[in-house]
PDB file of C-alpha atoms in Angstrom:
ATOM      1  CA  PRO A   1     102.522  58.770 -35.584  1.00  0.00           C
ATOM      2  CA  GLY A   2      99.712  57.831 -37.975  1.00  0.00           C
ATOM      3  CA  ALA A   3      96.221  56.703 -37.231  1.00  0.00           C
ATOM      4  CA  VAL A   4      95.452  54.775 -34.094  1.00  0.00           C
ATOM      5  CA  TYR A   5      93.413  51.588 -34.169  1.00  0.00           C
ATOM      6  CA  GLY A   6      91.983  48.999 -31.823  1.00  0.00           C
ATOM      7  CA  PRO A   7      92.476  49.547 -28.075  1.00  0.00           C
ATOM      8  CA  ALA A   8      94.774  52.490 -28.804  1.00  0.00           C
ATOM      9  CA  LEU A   9      91.712  54.486 -29.869  1.00  0.00           C
ATOM     10  CA  ILE A  10      90.447  54.583 -26.303  1.00  0.00           C
ATOM     11  CA  ARG A  11      93.848  55.289 -24.737  1.00  0.00           C
ATOM     12  CA  ARG A  12      94.827  57.938 -27.249  1.00  0.00           C
ATOM     13  CA  ASN A  13      91.484  59.707 -27.392  1.00  0.00           C
ATOM     14  CA  SER A  14      91.115  59.823 -23.618  1.00  0.00           C
ATOM     15  CA  ASN A  15      93.568  62.725 -23.673  1.00  0.00           C
ATOM     16  CA  ALA A  16      91.607  65.676 -25.089  1.00  0.00           C
ATOM     17  CA  ALA A  17      94.839  67.551 -25.846  1.00  0.00           C
ATOM     18  CA  ASN A  18      95.894  64.816 -28.250  1.00  0.00           C
ATOM     19  CA  THR A  19      93.113  64.810 -30.844  1.00  0.00           C
ATOM     20  CA  MET A  20      95.170  64.593 -34.036  1.00  0.00           C
ATOM     21  CA  SER A  21      94.796  61.106 -35.385  1.00  0.00           C
ATOM     22  CA  GLY A  22      93.624  60.641 -38.922  1.00  0.00           C
ATOM     23  CA  GLY A  23      94.115  57.796 -41.257  1.00  0.00           C
ATOM     24  CA  HIS A  24      92.592  56.188 -44.286  1.00  0.00           C
ATOM     25  CA  PHE A  25      92.689  52.678 -45.632  1.00  0.00           C
ATOM     26  CA  PHE A  26      91.697  51.698 -49.148  1.00  0.00           C
ATOM     27  CA  MET A  27      91.453  48.206 -50.524  1.00  0.00           C
ATOM     28  CA  ALA A  28      90.578  47.202 -54.058  1.00  0.00           C
ATOM     29  CA  LEU A  29      89.438  43.664 -54.687  1.00  0.00           C
ATOM     30  CA  LYS A  30      88.695  41.926 -57.937  1.00  0.00           C
ATOM     31  CA  PRO A  31      85.490  39.945 -57.263  1.00  0.00           C
ATOM     32  CA  GLU A  32      86.276  37.537 -60.109  1.00  0.00           C
ATOM     33  CA  PHE A  33      89.107  36.137 -57.985  1.00  0.00           C
ATOM     34  CA  PHE A  34      86.527  34.890 -55.485  1.00  0.00           C
ATOM     35  CA  ARG A  35      83.362  34.305 -57.507  1.00  0.00           C
ATOM     36  CA  GLU A  36      82.145  33.655 -61.007  1.00  0.00           C
ATOM     37  CA  PRO A  37      82.285  36.750 -63.233  1.00  0.00           C
ATOM     38  CA  GLY A  38      79.041  38.707 -62.969  1.00  0.00           C
ATOM     39  CA  ASP A  39      77.805  37.005 -59.775  1.00  0.00           C
ATOM     40  CA  PHE A  40      79.033  39.768 -57.500  1.00  0.00           C
ATOM     41  CA  GLN A  41      77.394  42.504 -59.598  1.00  0.00           C
ATOM     42  CA  LYS A  42      74.133  40.528 -59.764  1.00  0.00           C
ATOM     43  CA  ASP A  43      74.064  40.070 -55.987  1.00  0.00           C
ATOM     44  CA  LEU A  44      75.008  43.701 -55.423  1.00  0.00           C
ATOM     45  CA  ASP A  45      72.201  44.856 -57.721  1.00  0.00           C
ATOM     46  CA  GLU A  46      69.737  42.655 -55.805  1.00  0.00           C
ATOM     47  CA  MET A  47      70.931  44.087 -52.487  1.00  0.00           C
ATOM     48  CA  ILE A  48      70.586  47.663 -53.760  1.00  0.00           C
ATOM     49  CA  ASP A  49      67.083  46.895 -55.060  1.00  0.00           C
ATOM     50  CA  ALA A  50      66.156  45.452 -51.648  1.00  0.00           C
ATOM     51  CA  LEU A  51      67.499  48.546 -49.877  1.00  0.00           C
ATOM     52  CA  HIS A  52      65.605  50.865 -52.217  1.00  0.00           C
ATOM     53  CA  ALA A  53      62.429  48.833 -51.595  1.00  0.00           C
ATOM     54  CA  ALA A  54      62.808  49.037 -47.804  1.00  0.00           C
ATOM     55  CA  THR A  55      60.225  51.082 -45.935  1.00  0.00           C
ATOM     56  CA  PRO A  56      61.914  54.297 -44.810  1.00  0.00           C
ATOM     57  CA  ILE A  57      61.488  55.628 -41.288  1.00  0.00           C
ATOM     58  CA  ASP A  58      60.517  58.984 -42.781  1.00  0.00           C
ATOM     59  CA  PRO A  59      58.264  58.468 -45.832  1.00  0.00           C
ATOM     60  CA  GLN A  60      59.553  61.776 -47.237  1.00  0.00           C
ATOM     61  CA  LYS A  61      63.125  60.432 -47.260  1.00  0.00           C
ATOM     62  CA  PRO A  62      63.585  57.228 -49.264  1.00  0.00           C
ATOM     63  CA  VAL A  63      66.312  54.751 -48.402  1.00  0.00           C
ATOM     64  CA  LEU A  64      69.394  55.648 -50.442  1.00  0.00           C
ATOM     65  CA  VAL A  65      72.633  53.895 -51.266  1.00  0.00           C
ATOM     66  CA  HIS A  66      76.025  55.365 -52.056  1.00  0.00           C
ATOM     67  CA  GLY A  67      75.845  57.339 -55.294  1.00  0.00           C
ATOM     68  CA  ASP A  68      72.077  57.916 -55.377  1.00  0.00           C
ATOM     69  CA  ASN A  69      72.393  61.630 -54.564  1.00  0.00           C
ATOM     70  CA  GLU A  70      75.175  62.078 -57.107  1.00  0.00           C
ATOM     71  CA  TRP A  71      73.153  60.422 -59.877  1.00  0.00           C
ATOM     72  CA  ALA A  72      70.116  62.552 -58.993  1.00  0.00           C
ATOM     73  CA  HIS A  73      72.255  65.708 -59.252  1.00  0.00           C
ATOM     74  CA  PHE A  74      73.756  64.483 -62.536  1.00  0.00           C
ATOM     75  CA  ASP A  75      70.302  63.866 -64.009  1.00  0.00           C
ATOM     76  CA  ASP A  76      69.058  67.258 -62.778  1.00  0.00           C
ATOM     77  CA  ARG A  77      72.061  69.109 -64.218  1.00  0.00           C
ATOM     78  CA  LYS A  78      71.701  67.283 -67.534  1.00  0.00           C
ATOM     79  CA  LYS A  79      68.022  68.243 -67.722  1.00  0.00           C
ATOM     80  CA  ASN A  80      68.071  71.739 -66.181  1.00  0.00           C
ATOM     81  CA  GLY A  81      71.645  72.946 -66.633  1.00  0.00           C
ATOM     82  CA  ILE A  82      74.391  73.925 -64.229  1.00  0.00           C
ATOM     83  CA  PRO A  83      73.620  76.673 -61.712  1.00  0.00           C
ATOM     84  CA  VAL A  84      76.064  79.539 -62.176  1.00  0.00           C
ATOM     85  CA  PRO A  85      75.803  82.567 -59.869  1.00  0.00           C
ATOM     86  CA  LEU A  86      75.371  85.883 -61.660  1.00  0.00           C
ATOM     87  CA  LYS A  87      78.568  87.253 -60.088  1.00  0.00           C
ATOM     88  CA  LEU A  88      80.567  84.305 -61.462  1.00  0.00           C
ATOM     89  CA  LEU A  89      79.036  84.772 -64.922  1.00  0.00           C
ATOM     90  CA  GLY A  90      80.192  88.393 -64.783  1.00  0.00           C
ATOM     91  CA  LEU A  91      83.724  87.347 -63.840  1.00  0.00           C
ATOM     92  CA  ILE A  92      83.853  84.795 -66.661  1.00  0.00           C
ATOM     93  CA  LYS A  93      82.574  87.413 -69.131  1.00  0.00           C
ATOM     94  CA  GLY A  94      85.298  89.780 -67.944  1.00  0.00           C
ATOM     95  CA  VAL A  95      87.959  87.146 -68.617  1.00  0.00           C
ATOM     96  CA  ALA A  96      86.504  86.477 -72.075  1.00  0.00           C
ATOM     97  CA  ASP A  97      86.420  90.198 -72.868  1.00  0.00           C
ATOM     98  CA  ARG A  98      90.038  90.704 -71.742  1.00  0.00           C
ATOM     99  CA  ALA A  99      91.127  87.667 -73.769  1.00  0.00           C
ATOM    100  CA  GLY A 100      89.289  88.932 -76.838  1.00  0.00           C
ATOM    101  CA  VAL A 101      87.169  85.804 -77.206  1.00  0.00           C
ATOM    102  CA  ASP A 102      83.444  85.415 -77.594  1.00  0.00           C
ATOM    103  CA  PHE A 103      81.446  84.974 -74.401  1.00  0.00           C
ATOM    104  CA  LEU A 104      79.142  82.078 -75.222  1.00  0.00           C
ATOM    105  CA  LEU A 105      77.155  81.868 -71.995  1.00  0.00           C
ATOM    106  CA  GLY A 106      74.582  84.490 -72.935  1.00  0.00           C
ATOM    107  CA  GLU A 107      73.749  87.907 -71.548  1.00  0.00           C
ATOM    108  CA  VAL A 108      74.929  88.807 -68.060  1.00  0.00           C
ATOM    109  CA  SER A 109      72.309  90.916 -66.297  1.00  0.00           C
ATOM    110  CA  GLU A 110      69.889  90.696 -63.396  1.00  0.00           C
ATOM    111  CA  ASN A 111      67.503  89.005 -65.846  1.00  0.00           C
ATOM    112  CA  SER A 112      70.027  86.347 -66.880  1.00  0.00           C
ATOM    113  CA  PRO A 113      68.993  82.769 -66.211  1.00  0.00           C
ATOM    114  CA  SER A 114      70.898  81.271 -63.303  1.00  0.00           C
ATOM    115  CA  LEU A 115      71.412  78.019 -65.179  1.00  0.00           C
ATOM    116  CA  TRP A 116      73.855  77.311 -67.932  1.00  0.00           C
ATOM    117  CA  GLY A 117      73.832  74.340 -70.263  1.00  0.00           C
ATOM    118  CA  ALA A 118      70.165  73.360 -70.024  1.00  0.00           C
ATOM    119  CA  ASP A 119      68.679  71.871 -73.170  1.00  0.00           C
TER     120      ASP A 119
END
């Protein structure tokens, strides 16, 4: 039947046996249709800066916006490499050996670094 919405949420979800109701809605807008080019991005940047500058409830957890965690992980992986479990390295080496190609990820042993691709 699709996702419920509005008052149907209450009616439909009041029956615990009928819990299957999922739906997604995506909308893409071109800000230039509504504002001068660049104005939306400028205002969005200002809003993000204001959110980042907000005093967090927990001083150990700064206020984040969508994408902050992903960029932090990207920067960490670029600097420190990609964590690859030793077991997975062994499996990849096995594939390379069976295919007769060089294994370029280094030695696979208990002493192997757990990161691949670090500078």
